[in-house]
Amino acid sequence: MTQLCSICPRGCGVDRAGGQFGFCAVPDAPVVARAAPHFGEEPCISGTRGSGAVFFSGCNLRCVFCQNRTISRGEHGKEITVAQLRGIFLRLRDAGVHNINLVTPSHYTRQIAEALSGLELGIPVVWNSSGYECVETLRMLDGLVQVYLPDLKYALMEPAKAYSGAADYPETAKAAILEMFRQTGPYRMENGQLRSGVLIRHLVLPGELENTKAVIDWVAETFRPGEVLFSLMSQYTPQPGAEGKLARRVTKAE
């Protein structure tokens, strides 16, 4: 039976198992670009031994400021089976990492859920995503993911459309984050490490402070103190060919 893809908000409706590619530009089988201990996340994720990051190829956004373009466009990576993916999780766990960190995983939710089902890792699983997710799809992960690490890139439609090709991003991501919080409840720290809960990330874009303020306002109005963590990031880096506002870094004043 042909299964048409509706795993993400794009709803491409293509037969990925049959070899068709949708917006994410990758096949149905997982394509992994890199799997290794990673030390570049927030301290409560990376810790001292690193986060066991699995970078998946493909993406359902087209952010003009993406720093991993060859990976996000599906141009780099190795196709593997679900059994091999499970083996990667176990290898990273045995290397002593603090958690298994699934980076840009949304278009492989079904395969990842299959890999995690019945797997006793003993360390948290981190869902590290753009925030552009379907609530129905996230429900496949209930009980399998302990830490959600979503972006909330935009609270305004205009920059979402202009910079990521997704005018519906704000409301879609907000609904997704509420589902993530429903699954985990208030965050829980242990010895400086995030064991469960939601950590929301937001990258400040040059010239887009109204968007940043709207993101912060939504988080403050939606959650009580102590319910979620928030990471405000200032490391925006212009990419080759960047134009207009995005051709510069964020200023100190911003």
mmCIF file of N, CA, C and O in Angstrom, residues 96-181:
data_model
loop_
_atom_site.group_PDB
_atom_site.id
_atom_site.type_symbol
_atom_site.label_atom_id
_atom_site.label_comp_id
_atom_site.label_asym_id
_atom_site.label_seq_id
_atom_site.Cartn_x
_atom_site.Cartn_y
_atom_site.Cartn_z
ATOM 1 N N GLY A 96 29.684 7.246 26.247
ATOM 2 C CA GLY A 96 29.614 8.036 27.464
ATOM 3 C C GLY A 96 28.964 9.396 27.346
ATOM 4 O O GLY A 96 29.083 10.220 28.259
ATOM 5 N N VAL A 97 28.249 9.652 26.242
ATOM 6 C CA VAL A 97 27.600 10.955 26.081
ATOM 7 C C VAL A 97 26.459 11.125 27.087
ATOM 8 O O VAL A 97 25.960 10.157 27.652
ATOM 9 N N HIS A 98 26.061 12.385 27.292
ATOM 10 C CA HIS A 98 25.002 12.675 28.256
ATOM 11 C C HIS A 98 23.608 12.339 27.731
ATOM 12 O O HIS A 98 22.685 12.117 28.524
ATOM 13 N N ASN A 99 23.445 12.346 26.417
ATOM 14 C CA ASN A 99 22.125 12.131 25.821
ATOM 15 C C ASN A 99 22.278 11.774 24.351
ATOM 16 O O ASN A 99 23.367 11.876 23.783
ATOM 17 N N ILE A 100 21.181 11.342 23.744
ATOM 18 C CA ILE A 100 21.124 11.130 22.303
ATOM 19 C C ILE A 100 20.388 12.320 21.706
ATOM 20 O O ILE A 100 19.226 12.568 22.030
ATOM 21 N N ASN A 101 21.076 13.072 20.855
ATOM 22 C CA ASN A 101 20.606 14.361 20.359
ATOM 23 C C ASN A 101 20.246 14.226 18.873
ATOM 24 O O ASN A 101 21.129 14.147 18.014
ATOM 25 N N LEU A 102 18.946 14.201 18.571
ATOM 26 C CA LEU A 102 18.466 14.010 17.207
ATOM 27 C C LEU A 102 18.295 15.363 16.551
ATOM 28 O O LEU A 102 17.391 16.125 16.887
ATOM 29 N N VAL A 103 19.178 15.692 15.600
ATOM 30 C CA VAL A 103 19.242 17.024 15.015
ATOM 31 C C VAL A 103 18.525 17.071 13.665
ATOM 32 O O VAL A 103 18.852 16.309 12.754
ATOM 33 N N THR A 104 17.556 17.962 13.544
ATOM 34 C CA THR A 104 16.686 18.095 12.360
ATOM 35 C C THR A 104 16.067 16.743 12.007
ATOM 36 O O THR A 104 16.271 16.212 10.911
ATOM 37 N N PRO A 105 15.281 16.179 12.910
ATOM 38 C CA PRO A 105 14.782 14.819 12.732
ATOM 39 C C PRO A 105 13.353 14.711 12.196
ATOM 40 O O PRO A 105 12.887 13.600 11.921
ATOM 41 N N SER A 106 12.642 15.842 12.048
ATOM 42 C CA SER A 106 11.182 15.804 11.889
ATOM 43 C C SER A 106 10.699 14.916 10.747
ATOM 44 O O SER A 106 9.707 14.195 10.878
ATOM 45 N N HIS A 107 11.379 14.942 9.614
ATOM 46 C CA HIS A 107 10.938 14.197 8.440
ATOM 47 C C HIS A 107 11.220 12.698 8.575
ATOM 48 O O HIS A 107 10.818 11.918 7.704
ATOM 49 N N TYR A 108 11.889 12.306 9.664
ATOM 50 C CA TYR A 108 12.124 10.890 9.935
ATOM 51 C C TYR A 108 11.457 10.455 11.239
ATOM 52 O O TYR A 108 11.900 9.501 11.876
ATOM 53 N N THR A 109 10.409 11.122 11.642
ATOM 54 C CA THR A 109 9.768 10.819 12.928
ATOM 55 C C THR A 109 9.345 9.361 13.027
ATOM 56 O O THR A 109 9.585 8.699 14.047
ATOM 57 N N ARG A 110 8.705 8.858 11.999
ATOM 58 C CA ARG A 110 8.211 7.465 12.051
ATOM 59 C C ARG A 110 9.362 6.481 12.211
ATOM 60 O O ARG A 110 9.303 5.552 13.032
ATOM 61 N N GLN A 111 10.436 6.658 11.469
ATOM 62 C CA GLN A 111 11.576 5.745 11.528
ATOM 63 C C GLN A 111 12.296 5.857 12.874
ATOM 64 O O GLN A 111 12.744 4.846 13.430
ATOM 65 N N ILE A 112 12.403 7.078 13.395
ATOM 66 C CA ILE A 112 13.062 7.273 14.691
ATOM 67 C C ILE A 112 12.233 6.651 15.813
ATOM 68 O O ILE A 112 12.775 6.014 16.721
ATOM 69 N N ALA A 113 10.913 6.820 15.750
ATOM 70 C CA ALA A 113 10.046 6.205 16.754
ATOM 71 C C ALA A 113 10.203 4.691 16.743
ATOM 72 O O ALA A 113 10.230 4.043 17.802
ATOM 73 N N GLU A 114 10.336 4.125 15.558
ATOM 74 C CA GLU A 114 10.542 2.677 15.444
ATOM 75 C C GLU A 114 11.880 2.275 16.060
ATOM 76 O O GLU A 114 11.975 1.267 16.775
ATOM 77 N N ALA A 115 12.920 3.069 15.803
ATOM 78 C CA ALA A 115 14.248 2.761 16.342
ATOM 79 C C ALA A 115 14.285 2.858 17.870
ATOM 80 O O ALA A 115 14.999 2.105 18.532
ATOM 81 N N LEU A 116 13.521 3.796 18.425
ATOM 82 C CA LEU A 116 13.534 4.010 19.876
ATOM 83 C C LEU A 116 12.611 3.058 20.631
ATOM 84 O O LEU A 116 12.810 2.826 21.836
ATOM 85 N N SER A 117 11.624 2.525 19.975
ATOM 86 C CA SER A 117 10.633 1.676 20.650
ATOM 87 C C SER A 117 11.302 0.443 21.260
ATOM 88 O O SER A 117 12.005 -0.316 20.588
ATOM 89 N N GLY A 118 11.108 0.284 22.561
ATOM 90 C CA GLY A 118 11.664 -0.870 23.265
ATOM 91 C C GLY A 118 13.153 -0.762 23.571
ATOM 92 O O GLY A 118 13.740 -1.695 24.111
ATOM 93 N N LEU A 119 13.771 0.378 23.232
ATOM 94 C CA LEU A 119 15.203 0.552 23.442
ATOM 95 C C LEU A 119 15.452 1.210 24.795
ATOM 96 O O LEU A 119 14.991 2.322 25.052
ATOM 97 N N GLU A 120 16.190 0.531 25.670
ATOM 98 C CA GLU A 120 16.504 1.060 26.994
ATOM 99 C C GLU A 120 17.890 1.696 26.946
ATOM 100 O O GLU A 120 18.908 1.024 27.063
ATOM 101 N N LEU A 121 17.922 3.004 26.762
ATOM 102 C CA LEU A 121 19.200 3.692 26.627
ATOM 103 C C LEU A 121 19.787 4.125 27.966
ATOM 104 O O LEU A 121 20.998 4.181 28.131
ATOM 105 N N GLY A 122 18.925 4.479 28.917
ATOM 106 C CA GLY A 122 19.394 4.929 30.223
ATOM 107 C C GLY A 122 19.830 6.381 30.254
ATOM 108 O O GLY A 122 20.274 6.879 31.294
ATOM 109 N N ILE A 123 19.756 7.073 29.117
ATOM 110 C CA ILE A 123 20.065 8.503 29.034
ATOM 111 C C ILE A 123 18.938 9.173 28.249
ATOM 112 O O ILE A 123 18.227 8.522 27.470
ATOM 113 N N PRO A 124 18.745 10.480 28.423
ATOM 114 C CA PRO A 124 17.644 11.150 27.731
ATOM 115 C C PRO A 124 17.827 11.171 26.207
ATOM 116 O O PRO A 124 18.953 11.189 25.700
ATOM 117 N N VAL A 125 16.698 11.187 25.507
ATOM 118 C CA VAL A 125 16.677 11.422 24.067
ATOM 119 C C VAL A 125 16.233 12.863 23.853
ATOM 120 O O VAL A 125 15.215 13.297 24.405
ATOM 121 N N VAL A 126 17.006 13.616 23.080
ATOM 122 C CA VAL A 126 16.745 15.033 22.815
ATOM 123 C C VAL A 126 16.242 15.196 21.380
ATOM 124 O O VAL A 126 16.894 14.744 20.444
ATOM 125 N N TRP A 127 15.092 15.843 21.244
ATOM 126 C CA TRP A 127 14.511 16.124 19.916
ATOM 127 C C TRP A 127 14.855 17.566 19.561
ATOM 128 O O TRP A 127 14.268 18.509 20.054
ATOM 129 N N ASN A 128 15.859 17.737 18.695
ATOM 130 C CA ASN A 128 16.457 19.031 18.382
ATOM 131 C C ASN A 128 15.943 19.483 17.012
ATOM 132 O O ASN A 128 16.490 19.115 15.975
ATOM 133 N N SER A 129 14.887 20.292 17.008
ATOM 134 C CA SER A 129 14.193 20.561 15.749
ATOM 135 C C SER A 129 13.969 22.048 15.491
ATOM 136 O O SER A 129 14.160 22.892 16.375
ATOM 137 N N SER A 130 13.512 22.348 14.292
ATOM 138 C CA SER A 130 13.208 23.720 13.881
ATOM 139 C C SER A 130 11.931 24.246 14.509
ATOM 140 O O SER A 130 11.637 25.440 14.410
ATOM 141 N N GLY A 131 11.150 23.368 15.121
ATOM 142 C CA GLY A 131 9.864 23.757 15.672
ATOM 143 C C GLY A 131 8.723 23.686 14.671
ATOM 144 O O GLY A 131 7.552 23.778 15.048
ATOM 145 N N TYR A 132 9.045 23.484 13.399
ATOM 146 C CA TYR A 132 8.020 23.430 12.345
ATOM 147 C C TYR A 132 7.539 21.988 12.230
ATOM 148 O O TYR A 132 8.029 21.198 11.423
ATOM 149 N N GLU A 133 6.585 21.625 13.083
ATOM 150 C CA GLU A 133 6.163 20.231 13.259
ATOM 151 C C GLU A 133 4.642 20.116 13.281
ATOM 152 O O GLU A 133 3.940 21.061 13.676
ATOM 153 N N CYS A 134 4.156 18.931 12.934
ATOM 154 C CA CYS A 134 2.735 18.610 13.083
ATOM 155 C C CYS A 134 2.497 18.027 14.477
ATOM 156 O O CYS A 134 3.237 17.141 14.914
ATOM 157 N N VAL A 135 1.462 18.500 15.138
ATOM 158 C CA VAL A 135 1.121 17.972 16.461
ATOM 159 C C VAL A 135 0.855 16.473 16.390
ATOM 160 O O VAL A 135 1.314 15.700 17.242
ATOM 161 N N GLU A 136 0.136 16.033 15.372
ATOM 162 C CA GLU A 136 -0.199 14.610 15.231
ATOM 163 C C GLU A 136 1.072 13.767 15.106
ATOM 164 O O GLU A 136 1.152 12.656 15.634
ATOM 165 N N THR A 137 2.059 14.278 14.401
ATOM 166 C CA THR A 137 3.319 13.557 14.232
ATOM 167 C C THR A 137 4.077 13.486 15.553
ATOM 168 O O THR A 137 4.620 12.437 15.922
ATOM 169 N N LEU A 138 4.116 14.583 16.292
ATOM 170 C CA LEU A 138 4.817 14.599 17.576
ATOM 171 C C LEU A 138 4.246 13.578 18.549
ATOM 172 O O LEU A 138 4.971 13.057 19.407
ATOM 173 N N ARG A 139 2.969 13.280 18.421
ATOM 174 C CA ARG A 139 2.355 12.307 19.334
ATOM 175 C C ARG A 139 2.939 10.912 19.175
ATOM 176 O O ARG A 139 2.837 10.085 20.082
ATOM 177 N N MET A 140 3.591 10.639 18.043
ATOM 178 C CA MET A 140 4.281 9.356 17.866
ATOM 179 C C MET A 140 5.441 9.208 18.845
ATOM 180 O O MET A 140 5.895 8.102 19.122
ATOM 181 N N LEU A 141 5.934 10.344 19.353
ATOM 182 C CA LEU A 141 7.126 10.345 20.200
ATOM 183 C C LEU A 141 6.811 10.354 21.687
ATOM 184 O O LEU A 141 7.724 10.310 22.510
ATOM 185 N N ASP A 142 5.543 10.411 22.033
ATOM 186 C CA ASP A 142 5.136 10.481 23.437
ATOM 187 C C ASP A 142 5.678 9.275 24.197
ATOM 188 O O ASP A 142 5.397 8.129 23.850
ATOM 189 N N GLY A 143 6.496 9.538 25.200
ATOM 190 C CA GLY A 143 7.107 8.471 25.979
ATOM 191 C C GLY A 143 8.454 8.008 25.452
ATOM 192 O O GLY A 143 9.166 7.274 26.140
ATOM 193 N N LEU A 144 8.827 8.432 24.243
ATOM 194 C CA LEU A 144 10.105 8.036 23.652
ATOM 195 C C LEU A 144 11.150 9.144 23.744
ATOM 196 O O LEU A 144 12.344 8.867 23.765
ATOM 197 N N VAL A 145 10.703 10.392 23.780
ATOM 198 C CA VAL A 145 11.592 11.554 23.864
ATOM 199 C C VAL A 145 11.435 12.203 25.229
ATOM 200 O O VAL A 145 10.309 12.463 25.668
ATOM 201 N N GLN A 146 12.545 12.480 25.896
ATOM 202 C CA GLN A 146 12.496 13.087 27.229
ATOM 203 C C GLN A 146 12.725 14.604 27.189
ATOM 204 O O GLN A 146 12.193 15.330 28.019
ATOM 205 N N VAL A 147 13.539 15.070 26.246
ATOM 206 C CA VAL A 147 13.874 16.491 26.154
ATOM 207 C C VAL A 147 13.538 17.007 24.762
ATOM 208 O O VAL A 147 13.972 16.426 23.757
ATOM 209 N N TYR A 148 12.766 18.072 24.709
ATOM 210 C CA TYR A 148 12.489 18.732 23.433
ATOM 211 C C TYR A 148 13.306 20.023 23.375
ATOM 212 O O TYR A 148 13.281 20.826 24.304
ATOM 213 N N LEU A 149 14.008 20.209 22.253
ATOM 214 C CA LEU A 149 14.875 21.366 22.040
ATOM 215 C C LEU A 149 14.452 22.049 20.733
ATOM 216 O O LEU A 149 15.160 21.986 19.724
ATOM 217 N N PRO A 150 13.268 22.689 20.741
ATOM 218 C CA PRO A 150 12.781 23.303 19.504
ATOM 219 C C PRO A 150 13.240 24.738 19.336
ATOM 220 O O PRO A 150 13.429 25.475 20.314
ATOM 221 N N ASP A 151 13.401 25.149 18.090
ATOM 222 C CA ASP A 151 13.517 26.576 17.795
ATOM 223 C C ASP A 151 12.126 27.189 17.878
ATOM 224 O O ASP A 151 11.123 26.522 17.599
ATOM 225 N N LEU A 152 12.083 28.464 18.230
ATOM 226 C CA LEU A 152 10.914 29.293 17.951
ATOM 227 C C LEU A 152 11.487 30.480 17.180
ATOM 228 O O LEU A 152 11.817 31.518 17.735
ATOM 229 N N LYS A 153 11.670 30.256 15.887
ATOM 230 C CA LYS A 153 12.366 31.220 15.036
ATOM 231 C C LYS A 153 11.573 32.506 14.857
ATOM 232 O O LYS A 153 12.152 33.599 14.814
ATOM 233 N N TYR A 154 10.259 32.355 14.727
ATOM 234 C CA TYR A 154 9.426 33.506 14.390
ATOM 235 C C TYR A 154 8.113 33.496 15.162
ATOM 236 O O TYR A 154 7.503 32.438 15.346
ATOM 237 N N ALA A 155 7.695 34.686 15.568
ATOM 238 C CA ALA A 155 6.337 34.870 16.066
ATOM 239 C C ALA A 155 5.556 35.768 15.114
ATOM 240 O O ALA A 155 4.366 35.998 15.324
ATOM 241 N N LEU A 156 6.227 36.256 14.074
ATOM 242 C CA LEU A 156 5.596 37.115 13.074
ATOM 243 C C LEU A 156 5.638 36.420 11.711
ATOM 244 O O LEU A 156 6.653 35.797 11.351
ATOM 245 N N MET A 157 4.557 36.567 10.952
ATOM 246 C CA MET A 157 4.428 35.866 9.688
ATOM 247 C C MET A 157 5.393 36.382 8.620
ATOM 248 O O MET A 157 5.947 35.601 7.839
ATOM 249 N N GLU A 158 5.615 37.688 8.572
ATOM 250 C CA GLU A 158 6.399 38.279 7.480
ATOM 251 C C GLU A 158 7.826 37.735 7.423
ATOM 252 O O GLU A 158 8.267 37.274 6.362
ATOM 253 N N PRO A 159 8.603 37.771 8.511
ATOM 254 C CA PRO A 159 9.955 37.202 8.419
ATOM 255 C C PRO A 159 9.949 35.685 8.218
ATOM 256 O O PRO A 159 10.861 35.150 7.576
ATOM 257 N N ALA A 160 8.941 35.006 8.751
ATOM 258 C CA ALA A 160 8.860 33.558 8.553
ATOM 259 C C ALA A 160 8.740 33.221 7.070
ATOM 260 O O ALA A 160 9.378 32.291 6.564
ATOM 261 N N LYS A 161 7.928 33.981 6.376
ATOM 262 C CA LYS A 161 7.745 33.769 4.934
ATOM 263 C C LYS A 161 8.978 34.188 4.158
ATOM 264 O O LYS A 161 9.452 33.475 3.264
ATOM 265 N N ALA A 162 9.542 35.351 4.507
ATOM 266 C CA ALA A 162 10.671 35.892 3.760
ATOM 267 C C ALA A 162 11.949 35.082 3.937
ATOM 268 O O ALA A 162 12.700 34.876 2.978
ATOM 269 N N TYR A 163 12.205 34.604 5.149
ATOM 270 C CA TYR A 163 13.498 33.988 5.448
ATOM 271 C C TYR A 163 13.477 32.459 5.469
ATOM 272 O O TYR A 163 14.523 31.837 5.328
ATOM 273 N N SER A 164 12.293 31.849 5.670
ATOM 274 C CA SER A 164 12.233 30.385 5.760
ATOM 275 C C SER A 164 11.190 29.759 4.850
ATOM 276 O O SER A 164 11.003 28.540 4.872
ATOM 277 N N GLY A 165 10.485 30.579 4.074
ATOM 278 C CA GLY A 165 9.501 30.042 3.142
ATOM 279 C C GLY A 165 8.341 29.353 3.819
ATOM 280 O O GLY A 165 7.785 28.384 3.288
ATOM 281 N N ALA A 166 7.940 29.838 5.005
ATOM 282 C CA ALA A 166 6.867 29.191 5.768
ATOM 283 C C ALA A 166 6.057 30.243 6.514
ATOM 284 O O ALA A 166 6.295 30.504 7.697
ATOM 285 N N ALA A 167 5.092 30.848 5.822
ATOM 286 C CA ALA A 167 4.277 31.892 6.446
ATOM 287 C C ALA A 167 3.492 31.371 7.636
ATOM 288 O O ALA A 167 3.154 32.126 8.555
ATOM 289 N N ASP A 168 3.205 30.063 7.653
ATOM 290 C CA ASP A 168 2.435 29.472 8.750
ATOM 291 C C ASP A 168 3.309 29.037 9.915
ATOM 292 O O ASP A 168 2.823 28.418 10.871
ATOM 293 N N TYR A 169 4.595 29.356 9.869
ATOM 294 C CA TYR A 169 5.514 28.905 10.924
ATOM 295 C C TYR A 169 5.077 29.335 12.324
ATOM 296 O O TYR A 169 5.068 28.500 13.245
ATOM 297 N N PRO A 170 4.732 30.617 12.561
ATOM 298 C CA PRO A 170 4.465 31.019 13.952
ATOM 299 C C PRO A 170 3.406 30.181 14.655
ATOM 300 O O PRO A 170 3.658 29.646 15.756
ATOM 301 N N GLU A 171 2.239 30.041 14.044
ATOM 302 C CA GLU A 171 1.174 29.297 14.717
ATOM 303 C C GLU A 171 1.466 27.800 14.750
ATOM 304 O O GLU A 171 1.121 27.104 15.717
ATOM 305 N N THR A 172 2.130 27.295 13.700
ATOM 306 C CA THR A 172 2.479 25.872 13.661
ATOM 307 C C THR A 172 3.470 25.526 14.763
ATOM 308 O O THR A 172 3.306 24.526 15.474
ATOM 309 N N ALA A 173 4.507 26.341 14.908
ATOM 310 C CA ALA A 173 5.532 26.068 15.919
ATOM 311 C C ALA A 173 4.989 26.234 17.336
ATOM 312 O O ALA A 173 5.342 25.464 18.239
ATOM 313 N N LYS A 174 4.132 27.222 17.547
ATOM 314 C CA LYS A 174 3.550 27.408 18.878
ATOM 315 C C LYS A 174 2.718 26.190 19.283
ATOM 316 O O LYS A 174 2.817 25.710 20.416
ATOM 317 N N ALA A 175 1.926 25.674 18.352
ATOM 318 C CA ALA A 175 1.119 24.479 18.643
ATOM 319 C C ALA A 175 2.017 23.285 18.927
ATOM 320 O O ALA A 175 1.741 22.472 19.826
ATOM 321 N N ALA A 176 3.113 23.166 18.176
ATOM 322 C CA ALA A 176 4.046 22.062 18.376
ATOM 323 C C ALA A 176 4.696 22.139 19.752
ATOM 324 O O ALA A 176 4.815 21.126 20.458
ATOM 325 N N ILE A 177 5.110 23.325 20.163
ATOM 326 C CA ILE A 177 5.760 23.491 21.461
ATOM 327 C C ILE A 177 4.795 23.177 22.605
ATOM 328 O O ILE A 177 5.182 22.571 23.609
ATOM 329 N N LEU A 178 3.541 23.547 22.445
ATOM 330 C CA LEU A 178 2.542 23.195 23.468
ATOM 331 C C LEU A 178 2.389 21.686 23.585
ATOM 332 O O LEU A 178 2.224 21.149 24.691
ATOM 333 N N GLU A 179 2.445 20.978 22.466
ATOM 334 C CA GLU A 179 2.369 19.515 22.511
ATOM 335 C C GLU A 179 3.612 18.933 23.168
ATOM 336 O O GLU A 179 3.519 17.980 23.960
ATOM 337 N N MET A 180 4.769 19.486 22.866
ATOM 338 C CA MET A 180 6.003 19.024 23.503
ATOM 339 C C MET A 180 5.919 19.175 25.023
ATOM 340 O O MET A 180 6.276 18.258 25.778
ATOM 341 N N PHE A 181 5.416 20.322 25.464
ATOM 342 C CA PHE A 181 5.284 20.560 26.903
ATOM 343 C C PHE A 181 4.253 19.626 27.517
ATOM 344 O O PHE A 181 4.426 19.147 28.644
#
